XYZ file of C-alpha atoms in Angstrom:
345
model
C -16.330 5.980 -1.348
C -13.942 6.129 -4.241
C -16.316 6.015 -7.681
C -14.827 5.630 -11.402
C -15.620 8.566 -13.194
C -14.660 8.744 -17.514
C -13.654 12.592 -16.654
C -11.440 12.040 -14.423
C -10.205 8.818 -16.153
C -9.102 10.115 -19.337
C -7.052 12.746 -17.148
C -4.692 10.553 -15.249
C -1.567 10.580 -16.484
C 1.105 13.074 -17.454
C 2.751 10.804 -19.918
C 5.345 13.355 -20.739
C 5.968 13.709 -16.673
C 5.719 9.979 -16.189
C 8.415 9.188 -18.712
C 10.975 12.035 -17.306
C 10.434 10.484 -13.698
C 10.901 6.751 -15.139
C 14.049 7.815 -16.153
C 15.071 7.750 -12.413
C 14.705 3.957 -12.602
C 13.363 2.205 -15.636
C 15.182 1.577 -19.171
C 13.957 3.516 -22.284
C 11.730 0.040 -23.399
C 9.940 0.413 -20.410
C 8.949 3.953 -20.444
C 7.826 3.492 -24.061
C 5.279 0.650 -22.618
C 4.101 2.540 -19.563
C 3.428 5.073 -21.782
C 1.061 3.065 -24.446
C -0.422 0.871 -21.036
C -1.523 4.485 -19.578
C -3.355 5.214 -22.897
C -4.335 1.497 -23.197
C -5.726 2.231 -19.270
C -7.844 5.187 -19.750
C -9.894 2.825 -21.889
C -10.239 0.418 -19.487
C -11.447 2.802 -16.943
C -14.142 4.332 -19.492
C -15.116 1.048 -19.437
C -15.501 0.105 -15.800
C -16.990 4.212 -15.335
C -19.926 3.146 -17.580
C -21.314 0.798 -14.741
C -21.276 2.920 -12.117
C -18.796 1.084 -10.003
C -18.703 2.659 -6.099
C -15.690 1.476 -4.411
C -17.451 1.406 -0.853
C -14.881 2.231 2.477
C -14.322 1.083 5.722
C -14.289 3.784 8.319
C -10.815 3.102 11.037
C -11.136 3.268 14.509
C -9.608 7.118 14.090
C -12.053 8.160 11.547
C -10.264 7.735 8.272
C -11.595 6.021 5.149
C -9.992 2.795 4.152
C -11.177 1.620 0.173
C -12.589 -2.262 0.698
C -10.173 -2.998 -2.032
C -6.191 -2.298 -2.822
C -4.065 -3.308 -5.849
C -1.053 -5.091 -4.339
C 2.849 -5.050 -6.186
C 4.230 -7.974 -4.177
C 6.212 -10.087 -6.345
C 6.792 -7.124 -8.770
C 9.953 -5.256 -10.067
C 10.466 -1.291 -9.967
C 8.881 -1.362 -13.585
C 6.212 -3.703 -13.484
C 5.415 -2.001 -10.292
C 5.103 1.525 -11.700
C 2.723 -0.560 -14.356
C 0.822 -2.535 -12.173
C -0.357 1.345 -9.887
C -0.990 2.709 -13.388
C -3.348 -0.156 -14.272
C -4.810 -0.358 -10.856
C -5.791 3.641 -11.098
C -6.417 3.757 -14.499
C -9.511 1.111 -13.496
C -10.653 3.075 -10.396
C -8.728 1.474 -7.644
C -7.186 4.116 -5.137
C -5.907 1.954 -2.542
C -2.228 0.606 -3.623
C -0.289 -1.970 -1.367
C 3.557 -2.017 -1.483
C 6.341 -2.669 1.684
C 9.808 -2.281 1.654
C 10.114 -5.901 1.035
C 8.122 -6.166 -2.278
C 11.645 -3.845 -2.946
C 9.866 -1.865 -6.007
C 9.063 1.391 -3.792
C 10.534 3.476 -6.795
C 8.402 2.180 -9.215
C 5.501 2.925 -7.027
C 6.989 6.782 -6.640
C 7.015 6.973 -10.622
C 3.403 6.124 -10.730
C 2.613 8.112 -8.412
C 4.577 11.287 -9.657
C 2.777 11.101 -13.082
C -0.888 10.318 -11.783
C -3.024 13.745 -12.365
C -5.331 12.474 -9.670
C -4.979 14.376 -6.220
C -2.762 12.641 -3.672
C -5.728 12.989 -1.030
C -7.448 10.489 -3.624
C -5.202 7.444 -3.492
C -4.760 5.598 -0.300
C -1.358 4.022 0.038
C -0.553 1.542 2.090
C 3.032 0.230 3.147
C 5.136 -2.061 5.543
C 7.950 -1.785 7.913
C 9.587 -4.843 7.914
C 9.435 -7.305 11.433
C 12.889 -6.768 13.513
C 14.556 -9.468 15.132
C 14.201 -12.590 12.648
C 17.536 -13.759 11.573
C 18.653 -13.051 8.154
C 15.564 -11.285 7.749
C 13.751 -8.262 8.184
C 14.987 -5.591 10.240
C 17.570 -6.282 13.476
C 17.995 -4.083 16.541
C 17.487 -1.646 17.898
C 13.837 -2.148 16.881
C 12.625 1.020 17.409
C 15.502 3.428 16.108
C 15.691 1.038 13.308
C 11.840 0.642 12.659
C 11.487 4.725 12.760
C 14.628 5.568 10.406
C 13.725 2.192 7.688
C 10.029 3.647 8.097
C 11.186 7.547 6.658
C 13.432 5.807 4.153
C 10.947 4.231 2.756
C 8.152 7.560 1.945
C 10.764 9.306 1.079
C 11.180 6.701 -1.749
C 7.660 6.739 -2.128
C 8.451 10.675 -3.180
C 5.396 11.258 -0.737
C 5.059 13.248 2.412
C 3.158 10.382 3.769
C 1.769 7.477 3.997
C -1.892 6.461 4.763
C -1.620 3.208 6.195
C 1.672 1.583 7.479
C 1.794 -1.784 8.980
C 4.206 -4.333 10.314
C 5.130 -6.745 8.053
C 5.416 -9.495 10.304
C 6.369 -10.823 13.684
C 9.395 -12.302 15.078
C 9.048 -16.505 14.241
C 9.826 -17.082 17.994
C 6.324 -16.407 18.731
C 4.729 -13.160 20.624
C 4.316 -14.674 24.318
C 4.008 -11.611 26.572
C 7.333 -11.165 28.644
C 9.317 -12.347 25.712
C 12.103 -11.456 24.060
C 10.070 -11.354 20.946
C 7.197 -9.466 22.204
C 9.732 -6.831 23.611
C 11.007 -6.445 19.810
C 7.491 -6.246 18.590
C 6.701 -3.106 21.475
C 9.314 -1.062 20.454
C 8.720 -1.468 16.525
C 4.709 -0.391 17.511
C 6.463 2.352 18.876
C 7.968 3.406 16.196
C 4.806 3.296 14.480
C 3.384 5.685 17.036
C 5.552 7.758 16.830
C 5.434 8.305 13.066
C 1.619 8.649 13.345
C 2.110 11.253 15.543
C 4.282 13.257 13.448
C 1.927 12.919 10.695
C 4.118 11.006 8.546
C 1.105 8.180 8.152
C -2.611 8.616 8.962
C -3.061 5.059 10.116
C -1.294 2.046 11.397
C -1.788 -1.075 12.069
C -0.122 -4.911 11.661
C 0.285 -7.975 9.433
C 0.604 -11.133 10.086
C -0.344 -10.690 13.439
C -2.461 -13.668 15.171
C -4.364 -12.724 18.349
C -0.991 -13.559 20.994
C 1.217 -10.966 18.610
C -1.695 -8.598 19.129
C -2.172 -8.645 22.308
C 1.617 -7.970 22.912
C 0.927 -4.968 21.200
C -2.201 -4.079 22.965
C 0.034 -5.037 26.635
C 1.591 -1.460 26.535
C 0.216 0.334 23.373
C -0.705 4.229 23.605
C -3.204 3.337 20.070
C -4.657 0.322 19.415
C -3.451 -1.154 16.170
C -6.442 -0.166 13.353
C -5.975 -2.932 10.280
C -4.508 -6.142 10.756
C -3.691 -8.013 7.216
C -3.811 -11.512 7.140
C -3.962 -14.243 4.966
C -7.554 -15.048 3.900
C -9.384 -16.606 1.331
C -12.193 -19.409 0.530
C -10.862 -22.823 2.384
C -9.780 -20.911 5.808
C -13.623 -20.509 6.897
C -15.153 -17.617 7.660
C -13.178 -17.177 11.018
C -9.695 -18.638 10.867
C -8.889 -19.285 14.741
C -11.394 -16.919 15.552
C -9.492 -14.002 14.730
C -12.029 -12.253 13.012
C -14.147 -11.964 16.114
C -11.215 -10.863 18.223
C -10.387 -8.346 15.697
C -13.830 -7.179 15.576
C -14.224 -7.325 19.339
C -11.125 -4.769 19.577
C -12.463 -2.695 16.815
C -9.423 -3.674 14.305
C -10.170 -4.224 11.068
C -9.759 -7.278 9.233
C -7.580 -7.113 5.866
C -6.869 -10.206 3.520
C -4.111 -10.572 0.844
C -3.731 -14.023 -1.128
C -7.701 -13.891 -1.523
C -7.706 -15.879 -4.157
C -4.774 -18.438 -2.640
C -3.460 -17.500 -5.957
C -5.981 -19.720 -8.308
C -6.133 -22.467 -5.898
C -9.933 -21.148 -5.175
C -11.045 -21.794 -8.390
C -11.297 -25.362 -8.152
C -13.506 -25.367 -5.041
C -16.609 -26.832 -5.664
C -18.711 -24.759 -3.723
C -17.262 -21.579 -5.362
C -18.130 -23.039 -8.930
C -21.850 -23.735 -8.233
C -22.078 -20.214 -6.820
C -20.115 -18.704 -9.768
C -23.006 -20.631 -12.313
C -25.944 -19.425 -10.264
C -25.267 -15.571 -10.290
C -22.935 -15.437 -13.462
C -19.894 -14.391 -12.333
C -16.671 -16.157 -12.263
C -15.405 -17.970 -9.418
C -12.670 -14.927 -8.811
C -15.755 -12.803 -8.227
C -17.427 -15.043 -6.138
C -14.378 -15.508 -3.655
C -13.839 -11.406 -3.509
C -17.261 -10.873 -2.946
C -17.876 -13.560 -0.273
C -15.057 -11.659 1.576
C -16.870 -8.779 1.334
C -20.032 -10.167 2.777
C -18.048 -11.008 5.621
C -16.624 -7.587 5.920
C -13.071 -7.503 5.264
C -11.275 -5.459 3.125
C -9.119 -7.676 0.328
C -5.802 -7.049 -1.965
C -5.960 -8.144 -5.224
C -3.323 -8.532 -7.795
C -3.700 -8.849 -12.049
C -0.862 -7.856 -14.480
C -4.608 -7.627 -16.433
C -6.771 -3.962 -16.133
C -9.768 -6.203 -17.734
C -9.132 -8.675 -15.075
C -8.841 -5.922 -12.311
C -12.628 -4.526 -13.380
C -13.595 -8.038 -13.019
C -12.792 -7.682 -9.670
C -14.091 -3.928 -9.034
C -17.533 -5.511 -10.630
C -17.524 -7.241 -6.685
C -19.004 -3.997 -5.976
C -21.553 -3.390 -8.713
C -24.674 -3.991 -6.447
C -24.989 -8.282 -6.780
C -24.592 -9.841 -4.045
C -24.399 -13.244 -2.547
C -27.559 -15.078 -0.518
C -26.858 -16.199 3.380
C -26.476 -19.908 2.247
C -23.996 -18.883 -0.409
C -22.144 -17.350 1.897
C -22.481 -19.880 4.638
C -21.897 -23.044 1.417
C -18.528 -21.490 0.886
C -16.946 -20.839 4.321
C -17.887 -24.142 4.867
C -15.182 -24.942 2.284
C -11.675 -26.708 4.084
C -9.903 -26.409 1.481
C -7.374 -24.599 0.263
C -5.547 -24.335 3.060
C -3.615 -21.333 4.741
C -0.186 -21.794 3.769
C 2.816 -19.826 5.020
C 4.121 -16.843 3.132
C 5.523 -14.911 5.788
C 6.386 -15.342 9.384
C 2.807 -15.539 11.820
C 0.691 -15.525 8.469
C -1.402 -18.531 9.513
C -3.183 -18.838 12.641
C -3.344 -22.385 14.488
């Protein structure tokens, strides 16, 4: 478990460090602000320390230690990348989420160069794109292609590895056994083997998989894929197209990004009465009613107040079995598609 400690808080950064290595990829304005958010940070931290926060983990089907919760940079630049990882430390959160496709990898690397806090701390996760969709993604060869793009990218990281590293997504053409598409998808997992067992990642895994893409994997796999990241939040149920079980039956575990379907959750009525009866806001109550189910969640804030919000998930409330079972009850919001295989029929 990963706890928020005010020592090691007001340690983190090495502003004079972070603001050489920004100069690699960020204008002067921005190294000025990273620079007053990593003081501003430390605060924030203090803050979240004083409650005794434990970030618990998830133990892989190879024995390492997955933190229950990640900061994710989709949808951010190299800079507001490199802010969003010093935000996301700064409050206690070890597990950052990034892929090649989010294209900020850089920023990442400068926020990771300048953190004081000892690489074996922070889990990082990343993503090899899918090969094979057109316009899109990686093309073939799939597996000299997904092996080289895969050491491109930690080398941009400015890491020696990688803790987690999944694939992105699956060809659109579906993953029917005997396919074209499933042939693509065994030689990227391949790949991925192959970098595990050179030690350039400690886990892998998928995303965007649904149960057929999985068990294309599985068909000729030497390791069964260990995380699977999906799309999941309040409105899917508890068990979107029973994936959860399967994934539990094969001892993968279950990751959701969009957990909050990105405000849509709010709204839901069943959320709100649970948010007024424990006194917590409705963002709370949809993070910690995935946790309840067991499945690790991303979460994204451009906000470090709003971020130990969300570590407060972990501060020991919790929610009663007919809270849980009023809100995965919920049909709406819906899954809706934000990459290739990210919602299950």
């Amino acid at each position: 478990a990963f706890v928020v400690t005010s020592a090691t808080s007001v340690a983190f950064w090495d502003v004079p460090k972070l603001s050489a290595r920004s100069n690699l990829v960020l204008p002067q304005y921005i190294r000025m602000k990273i620079s007053a958010t990593a003081a501003l940070v430390a605060g924030a931290a203090i803050m979240s320390s004083a409650a005794g926060v434990t970030v618990p983990t998830v133990t892989l089907s190879n024995g390492v230690e997955m933190p229950m919760m990640a900061a994710g940079v989709g949808g951010d630049n190299q800079s507001d990348a490199a802010l969003s990882v010093i935000e996301a430390l700064g409050v206690g959160i070890m597990h950052i989420d990034t892929a090649q496709d989010y294209m900020n990898l850089k920023g990442v690397a400068v926020a990771l160069a300048a953190t004081r806090i000892p690489r074996e701390e922070i889990f990082l996760t990343s993503k090899v794109p899918g090969c094979g969709v057109p316009s899109q993604g990686l093309q073939p060869p799939c597996f000299e292609n997904t092996y080289e793009s895969a050491l491109a990218d930690i080398v941009k990281l400015g890491t020696p590895y990688v803790d987690l590293l999944l694939l992105h997504f699956p060809p659109i053409l579906g993953c029917k056994k005997g396919s074209e598409s499933c042939t693509k998808i065994q030689e990227q997992w391949r790949a991925l083997e192959k970098l595990y067992a050179n030690n350039k990642t400690r886990a892998i895994g998928v995303s965007n998989y649904c149960q057929e893409c999985v068990e294309c994997v599985l068909e000729n796999s030497t390791i069964t894929p260990m995380v699977d990241q999906m799309q999941f939040h309040v409105g899917m149920g508890d068990d979107p197209a029973g994936l959860r079980s399967y994934l539990k039956d094969h001892n993968i575990v279950h990751e959701g990004y969009s957990p909050l379907a990105h405000g849509d959750i709010f709204d839901v009525p069943a959320v709100e009465a649970v948010a007024n009866a424990t006194n917590k806001s409705a963002a709370q109550v949809g993070l910690r009613w995935i946790h309840e189910l067991g499945s690790v969640f991303v979460t994204k804030s451009d906000k470090p107040d709003h971020l130990v919000d969300d570590i407060d998930v972990f501060s020991g409330w919790n929610l009663t079995q007919d809270q849980v079972a009023q809100i995965s009850a919920a049909t709406d919001p819906a899954c809706h598609v934000e990459a290739p295989g990210g919602c299950c029929e």
